[in-house]
Short mmCIF file of C-alpha atoms in Angstrom, two decimals:
data_model
loop_
_atom_site.label_atom_id
_atom_site.label_comp_id
_atom_site.label_asym_id
_atom_site.label_seq_id
_atom_site.Cartn_x
_atom_site.Cartn_y
_atom_site.Cartn_z
CA UNK A 1 20.89 48.08 -7.07
CA UNK A 2 19.02 45.66 -4.80
CA UNK A 3 15.24 45.60 -5.04
CA UNK A 4 12.78 44.17 -2.58
CA UNK A 5 9.18 43.02 -2.81
CA UNK A 6 7.21 42.59 0.40
CA UNK A 7 4.98 39.53 -0.02
CA UNK A 8 2.81 39.29 3.08
CA UNK A 9 -0.01 36.97 3.98
CA UNK A 10 -2.74 39.26 2.69
CA UNK A 11 -1.82 38.61 -0.92
CA UNK A 12 -4.03 36.45 -3.10
CA UNK A 13 -1.38 33.85 -3.72
CA UNK A 14 -0.89 32.89 -0.06
CA UNK A 15 -2.72 29.67 0.78
CA UNK A 16 -3.05 28.05 4.22
CA UNK A 17 -3.36 24.28 4.27
CA UNK A 18 -2.54 21.26 6.45
CA UNK A 19 0.85 20.01 5.38
CA UNK A 20 0.44 16.89 3.25
CA UNK A 21 3.61 16.65 1.18
CA UNK A 22 6.34 16.69 3.86
CA UNK A 23 7.52 13.31 2.68
CA UNK A 24 7.28 14.01 -1.06
CA UNK A 25 10.66 13.51 -2.75
CA UNK A 26 12.66 16.68 -3.25
CA UNK A 27 14.12 17.61 -6.60
CA UNK A 28 17.79 17.39 -7.41
CA UNK A 29 19.52 20.56 -6.30
CA UNK A 30 20.25 23.00 -9.10
CA UNK A 31 23.72 24.46 -9.50
CA UNK A 32 24.19 27.48 -7.27
CA UNK A 33 21.19 26.70 -5.08
CA UNK A 34 21.81 26.06 -1.39
CA UNK A 35 20.30 27.24 1.86
CA UNK A 36 22.79 30.06 2.49
CA UNK A 37 22.33 31.40 -1.03
CA UNK A 38 18.53 31.20 -1.13
CA UNK A 39 17.50 32.31 2.41
CA UNK A 40 19.00 35.45 3.96
CA UNK A 41 18.51 37.18 7.32
CA UNK A 42 15.80 34.87 8.62
CA UNK A 43 14.19 36.30 11.76
CA UNK A 44 11.58 34.79 14.09
CA UNK A 45 9.47 36.90 16.43
CA UNK A 46 6.10 37.30 18.11
CA UNK A 47 3.55 39.99 17.28
CA UNK A 48 0.42 40.96 19.18
CA UNK A 49 -2.94 41.66 17.55
CA UNK A 50 -5.71 43.31 19.52
CA UNK A 51 -9.44 43.64 18.91
CA UNK A 52 -9.96 45.69 22.06
CA UNK A 53 -8.92 45.97 25.69
CA UNK A 54 -7.83 42.58 27.10
CA UNK A 55 -8.70 40.98 23.74
CA UNK A 56 -5.28 40.41 22.23
CA UNK A 57 -3.69 37.33 20.72
CA UNK A 58 -0.13 36.32 19.83
CA UNK A 59 1.02 35.44 16.34
CA UNK A 60 4.27 33.88 15.18
CA UNK A 61 6.12 35.97 12.61
CA UNK A 62 8.67 34.61 10.12
CA UNK A 63 10.60 37.08 8.00
CA UNK A 64 13.22 36.19 5.41
CA UNK A 65 14.97 37.64 2.41
CA UNK A 66 14.80 35.21 -0.52
CA UNK A 67 17.15 35.14 -3.49
CA UNK A 68 14.84 34.63 -6.45
CA UNK A 69 15.84 32.55 -9.46
CA UNK A 70 14.14 30.93 -12.42
CA UNK A 71 14.03 27.66 -10.47
CA UNK A 72 12.15 29.12 -7.48
CA UNK A 73 8.43 29.75 -7.87
CA UNK A 74 7.71 30.40 -4.21
CA UNK A 75 8.46 29.47 -0.62
CA UNK A 76 6.66 27.31 1.94
CA UNK A 77 6.69 28.27 5.62
CA UNK A 78 5.74 25.31 7.80
CA UNK A 79 5.25 25.35 11.57
CA UNK A 80 4.66 22.69 14.19
CA UNK A 81 3.81 23.75 17.75
CA UNK A 82 4.25 21.74 20.93
CA UNK A 83 1.22 19.55 21.60
CA UNK A 84 -0.02 19.70 18.00
CA UNK A 85 0.45 16.74 15.67
CA UNK A 86 -0.52 18.77 12.63
CA UNK A 87 2.08 20.64 10.61
CA UNK A 88 0.62 23.81 9.12
CA UNK A 89 2.19 25.30 6.01
CA UNK A 90 1.66 28.57 4.22
CA UNK A 91 2.64 28.54 0.58
CA UNK A 92 3.70 31.84 -0.94
CA UNK A 93 3.82 31.60 -4.73
CA UNK A 94 5.35 34.40 -6.78
CA UNK A 95 3.46 35.41 -9.94
CA UNK A 96 5.28 34.62 -13.15
CA UNK A 97 5.50 38.32 -14.03
CA UNK A 98 7.21 39.07 -10.72
CA UNK A 99 9.62 36.15 -11.10
CA UNK A 100 10.70 37.26 -14.56
CA UNK A 101 11.05 40.90 -13.56
CA UNK A 102 12.94 40.28 -10.31
CA UNK A 103 15.07 37.25 -11.17
CA UNK A 104 18.34 37.39 -9.23
CA UNK A 105 17.00 39.98 -6.79
CA UNK A 106 16.10 39.64 -3.12
CA UNK A 107 12.47 39.44 -2.12
CA UNK A 108 11.20 40.12 1.40
CA UNK A 109 8.79 37.39 2.52
CA UNK A 110 6.85 37.65 5.77
CA UNK A 111 4.19 35.52 7.41
CA UNK A 112 2.49 36.16 10.76
CA UNK A 113 -0.80 34.28 10.43
CA UNK A 114 -0.09 31.44 12.90
CA UNK A 115 -1.64 32.05 16.31
CA UNK A 116 0.51 30.89 19.23
CA UNK A 117 0.33 30.87 23.03
CA UNK A 118 2.71 32.13 25.74
CA UNK A 119 5.70 29.87 26.38
CA UNK A 120 4.93 27.63 23.41
CA UNK A 121 7.72 26.13 21.32
CA UNK A 122 7.41 26.49 17.55
CA UNK A 123 9.44 24.47 15.05
CA UNK A 124 9.68 26.24 11.70
CA UNK A 125 10.85 24.95 8.32
CA UNK A 126 11.45 27.05 5.21
CA UNK A 127 11.59 25.38 1.80
CA UNK A 128 11.52 26.54 -1.77
CA UNK A 129 8.66 25.71 -4.10
CA UNK A 130 9.37 23.40 -5.80
CA UNK A 131 11.41 21.80 -3.02
CA UNK A 132 15.08 21.13 -3.77
CA UNK A 133 17.17 18.65 -1.80
CA UNK A 134 19.40 20.37 0.72
CA UNK A 135 17.72 23.77 0.38
CA UNK A 136 15.92 23.84 3.74
CA UNK A 137 16.14 26.19 6.73
CA UNK A 138 14.92 25.00 10.15
CA UNK A 139 14.87 26.40 13.66
CA UNK A 140 12.95 26.27 16.95
CA UNK A 141 11.54 29.35 18.64
CA UNK A 142 9.97 29.89 22.06
CA UNK A 143 7.11 32.34 22.38
CA UNK A 144 7.62 34.78 25.30
CA UNK A 145 6.26 33.68 28.68
CA UNK A 146 3.53 35.46 30.60
CA UNK A 147 6.27 37.13 32.66
CA UNK A 148 6.44 39.76 29.91
CA UNK A 149 4.69 42.92 31.11
CA UNK A 150 2.92 43.49 27.78
CA UNK A 151 1.50 39.98 27.85
CA UNK A 152 0.33 40.29 31.46
CA UNK A 153 -1.63 43.39 30.52
CA UNK A 154 -3.16 42.31 27.20
CA UNK A 155 -3.28 38.53 26.69
CA UNK A 156 -6.27 36.93 28.50
CA UNK A 157 -4.27 33.77 29.27
CA UNK A 158 -1.69 35.92 31.08
CA UNK A 159 -3.87 38.41 32.95
CA UNK A 160 -3.67 37.67 36.68
CA UNK A 161 -4.98 40.91 38.16
CA UNK A 162 -3.02 43.13 40.55
CA UNK A 163 -3.31 42.82 44.32
CA UNK A 164 -2.92 45.57 46.90
CA UNK A 165 -3.42 45.13 50.63
CA UNK A 166 -3.35 46.78 54.04
CA UNK A 167 -2.74 44.99 57.33
CA UNK A 168 -4.80 45.39 60.50
CA UNK A 169 -2.57 43.66 63.07
CA UNK A 170 -5.03 44.13 65.95
CA UNK A 171 -7.86 42.39 64.13
CA UNK A 172 -5.55 40.07 62.20
CA UNK A 173 -7.17 41.12 58.95
CA UNK A 174 -5.91 41.77 55.45
CA UNK A 175 -7.92 44.25 53.39
CA UNK A 176 -7.30 43.22 49.77
CA UNK A 177 -8.20 45.14 46.61
CA UNK A 178 -7.94 43.89 43.02
CA UNK A 179 -7.26 45.89 39.87
CA UNK A 180 -6.61 45.04 36.21
CA UNK A 181 -8.52 41.75 36.47
CA UNK A 182 -10.28 40.19 33.50
CA UNK A 183 -13.34 42.37 33.09
CA UNK A 184 -15.74 39.60 32.04
CA UNK A 185 -14.81 37.09 34.78
CA UNK A 186 -15.32 36.74 38.52
CA UNK A 187 -12.17 36.67 40.65
CA UNK A 188 -11.04 34.30 43.40
CA UNK A 189 -8.97 35.29 46.45
CA UNK A 190 -7.61 33.12 49.22
CA UNK A 191 -4.93 32.90 51.89
CA UNK A 192 -2.57 29.95 51.75
CA UNK A 193 0.82 28.83 53.07
CA UNK A 194 3.38 28.51 50.29
CA UNK A 195 5.73 25.55 50.59
CA UNK A 196 7.82 24.38 47.66
CA UNK A 197 5.45 24.16 44.67
CA UNK A 198 2.19 24.02 46.60
CA UNK A 199 0.13 26.51 48.56
CA UNK A 200 -1.92 24.99 51.41
CA UNK A 201 -5.28 26.66 51.91
CA UNK A 202 -5.88 28.31 55.30
CA UNK A 203 -9.65 28.44 54.87
CA UNK A 204 -9.83 32.18 54.20
CA UNK A 205 -11.47 32.60 50.78
CA UNK A 206 -13.47 35.21 48.89
CA UNK A 207 -15.09 35.67 45.49
CA UNK A 208 -15.23 39.08 43.82
CA UNK A 209 -18.04 39.33 41.28
CA UNK A 210 -17.30 40.90 37.92
CA UNK A 211 -20.27 43.25 38.40
CA UNK A 212 -19.02 44.49 41.80
CA UNK A 213 -18.16 48.19 41.64
CA UNK A 214 -15.58 47.89 44.42
CA UNK A 215 -13.17 45.03 43.87
CA UNK A 216 -12.12 44.47 47.47
CA UNK A 217 -12.61 42.14 50.40
CA UNK A 218 -11.24 41.27 53.85
CA UNK A 219 -9.44 38.04 54.76
CA UNK A 220 -8.69 36.81 58.29
CA UNK A 221 -5.32 35.28 59.24
CA UNK A 222 -4.09 33.59 62.41
CA UNK A 223 -0.28 34.01 62.38
CA UNK A 224 1.71 36.50 60.25
CA UNK A 225 4.07 33.90 58.81
CA UNK A 226 6.53 34.84 56.04
CA UNK A 227 5.06 32.16 53.76
CA UNK A 228 1.48 33.37 54.23
CA UNK A 229 0.34 34.23 50.73
CA UNK A 230 -2.53 36.21 49.24
CA UNK A 231 -3.38 34.36 46.03
CA UNK A 232 -5.69 35.62 43.30
CA UNK A 233 -6.90 34.28 39.95
CA UNK A 234 -9.70 34.70 37.44
CA UNK A 235 -12.66 32.32 37.53
CA UNK A 236 -11.66 30.45 34.40
CA UNK A 237 -10.00 27.09 33.76
CA UNK A 238 -6.19 26.99 34.02
CA UNK A 239 -6.09 30.66 34.97
CA UNK A 240 -2.64 32.01 35.93
CA UNK A 241 -2.34 33.07 39.56
CA UNK A 242 -0.72 36.02 41.28
CA UNK A 243 0.75 35.76 44.78
CA UNK A 244 1.90 38.38 47.26
CA UNK A 245 3.47 37.81 50.68
CA UNK A 246 2.49 40.54 53.17
CA UNK A 247 4.71 39.17 55.96
CA UNK A 248 7.70 38.04 53.92
CA UNK A 249 10.23 39.50 56.40
CA UNK A 250 8.60 38.16 59.58
CA UNK A 251 11.25 35.48 60.16
CA UNK A 252 10.86 35.73 63.92
CA UNK A 253 7.50 33.98 63.61
CA UNK A 254 9.26 30.81 62.42
CA UNK A 255 11.10 29.88 65.59
CA UNK A 256 8.16 28.43 67.51
CA UNK A 257 7.16 24.79 67.35
CA UNK A 258 10.09 23.35 69.35
CA UNK A 259 9.27 19.84 70.63
CA UNK A 260 10.85 17.73 73.37
CA UNK A 261 10.36 14.03 74.07
CA UNK A 262 11.67 13.37 77.62
CA UNK A 263 11.54 9.60 77.18
CA UNK A 264 13.66 9.62 74.02
CA UNK A 265 15.59 12.72 75.19
CA UNK A 266 14.92 14.16 71.74
CA UNK A 267 14.69 17.88 71.03
CA UNK A 268 13.27 18.78 67.61
CA UNK A 269 12.04 21.68 65.52
CA UNK A 270 10.10 21.67 62.26
CA UNK A 271 9.70 24.86 60.19
CA UNK A 272 6.22 25.91 59.15
CA UNK A 273 7.69 27.82 56.18
CA UNK A 274 10.63 27.13 53.87
CA UNK A 275 13.74 28.82 55.24
CA UNK A 276 17.51 28.58 54.85
CA UNK A 277 18.97 28.49 58.35
CA UNK A 278 21.65 27.02 60.59
CA UNK A 279 20.36 25.67 63.90
CA UNK A 280 22.59 24.96 66.88
CA UNK A 281 22.39 24.38 70.63
CA UNK A 282 23.89 27.02 72.87
CA UNK A 283 24.44 27.78 76.56
CA UNK A 284 22.78 30.99 77.75
CA UNK A 285 25.29 33.20 79.62
CA UNK A 286 23.36 36.42 79.97
CA UNK A 287 20.62 38.44 78.40
CA UNK A 288 22.40 38.68 75.06
CA UNK A 289 25.02 35.93 75.05
CA UNK A 290 24.60 32.28 74.16
CA UNK A 291 27.72 30.19 73.55
CA UNK A 292 27.42 27.55 70.84
CA UNK A 293 27.89 23.96 71.96
CA UNK A 294 30.63 22.30 69.93
CA UNK A 295 29.43 20.00 67.15
CA UNK A 296 25.75 20.89 67.50
CA UNK A 297 25.28 23.01 64.35
CA UNK A 298 22.93 21.67 61.69
CA UNK A 299 22.00 23.21 58.36
CA UNK A 300 18.32 22.96 57.58
CA UNK A 301 18.27 20.85 54.41
CA UNK A 302 15.28 18.74 55.26
CA UNK A 303 11.94 19.28 56.92
CA UNK A 304 12.96 18.57 60.51
CA UNK A 305 15.91 19.27 62.81
CA UNK A 306 16.55 16.90 65.74
CA UNK A 307 19.03 16.82 68.64
CA UNK A 308 19.39 13.53 70.51
CA UNK A 309 20.41 12.78 74.12
CA UNK A 310 19.40 16.23 75.29
CA UNK A 311 19.66 16.94 79.03
CA UNK A 312 17.14 19.74 79.61
CA UNK A 313 18.08 22.68 81.80
CA UNK A 314 16.98 26.34 81.83
CA UNK A 315 20.14 27.65 80.12
CA UNK A 316 19.99 25.22 77.18
CA UNK A 317 18.76 27.08 74.11
CA UNK A 318 18.39 26.74 70.36
CA UNK A 319 19.99 29.35 68.09
CA UNK A 320 18.53 30.02 64.64
CA UNK A 321 20.82 31.85 62.19
CA UNK A 322 19.89 33.18 58.74
CA UNK A 323 21.34 35.83 56.44
CA UNK A 324 19.10 38.31 58.23
CA UNK A 325 20.37 37.63 61.75
CA UNK A 326 20.16 35.25 64.71
CA UNK A 327 17.36 34.37 67.11
CA UNK A 328 17.57 32.44 70.39
CA UNK A 329 14.81 30.35 71.93
CA UNK A 330 15.19 28.69 75.35
CA UNK A 331 12.49 26.01 75.61
CA UNK A 332 13.33 24.97 79.21
CA UNK A 333 13.68 28.45 80.70
CA UNK A 334 10.24 28.49 82.35
CA UNK A 335 9.98 24.82 83.23
CA UNK A 336 8.35 23.87 79.97
CA UNK A 337 8.09 20.38 78.49
CA UNK A 338 6.62 18.40 81.33
CA UNK A 339 6.18 15.21 79.32
CA UNK A 340 6.02 15.10 75.52
CA UNK A 341 4.98 18.64 74.61
CA UNK A 342 5.84 21.60 72.46
CA UNK A 343 6.57 25.30 72.71
#
């Protein structure tokens, strides 16, 4: 019959110390001792400990079943985390009485004292005490990211706050309210244009004080672009940010900004927001028809689309096609572009 003894980090014979003997010579391996025989069912996980609302921390848990023998007095659990040069080890020594009574049996050993942070990589090494050559178990574990719902609600480093909004199109205003923000911090809000990995500020900013009863404000916008973003974050260093896009589906707003240089005979268009589109020239035939000009199609894979040697006339148009549909703009229809200008 298999017995188990749960030796956790609250026992008197668990000691935490900076690792100093990593390079000490290991002992010659005893007959019958190897990693697969000694360590069984090793599992790595993350546990959350909370002292109150929004006051939780993450801890790295190592759990293993250990085959006890007369040659094994304990086990060392060593961890190294990304960005830390120090290896931290926890030494679990088994009392002599327990070793004699449970020789040949499996012991359950668990340690979850090492605090970790979201997304961090942890390298873990298990060794016997004393250490025997070849009897070592190693692995690397990644702590869950802040994308985990539990972490976003409880870990201060992950709490972004939740944004809700209403749109007043006539006034071009966004009424924004914040919930679930860090209770002991002020909160920043702004409007910005998201492009690639950056968000360019529009100048609309607000600060919600932690003591404010109502966590809301109003932000002005000029154009309801699909990349216009409401961004919020706590007033603390390296705070994670939350972004929402109230006009995400307003693709029609993208097809302005057509430019024509009559001297160079160059027709161009530059998107104000990232978009996947095919742009072509077409000949307007009626209210709804525009026949593509052969060889004019270009896929937007850079920041600017240009057409050279363009002969402007009222029926010459640009067609923008995305997965959502097609839009036609005719820059010369009303006699536009007298000189180098834009529409």
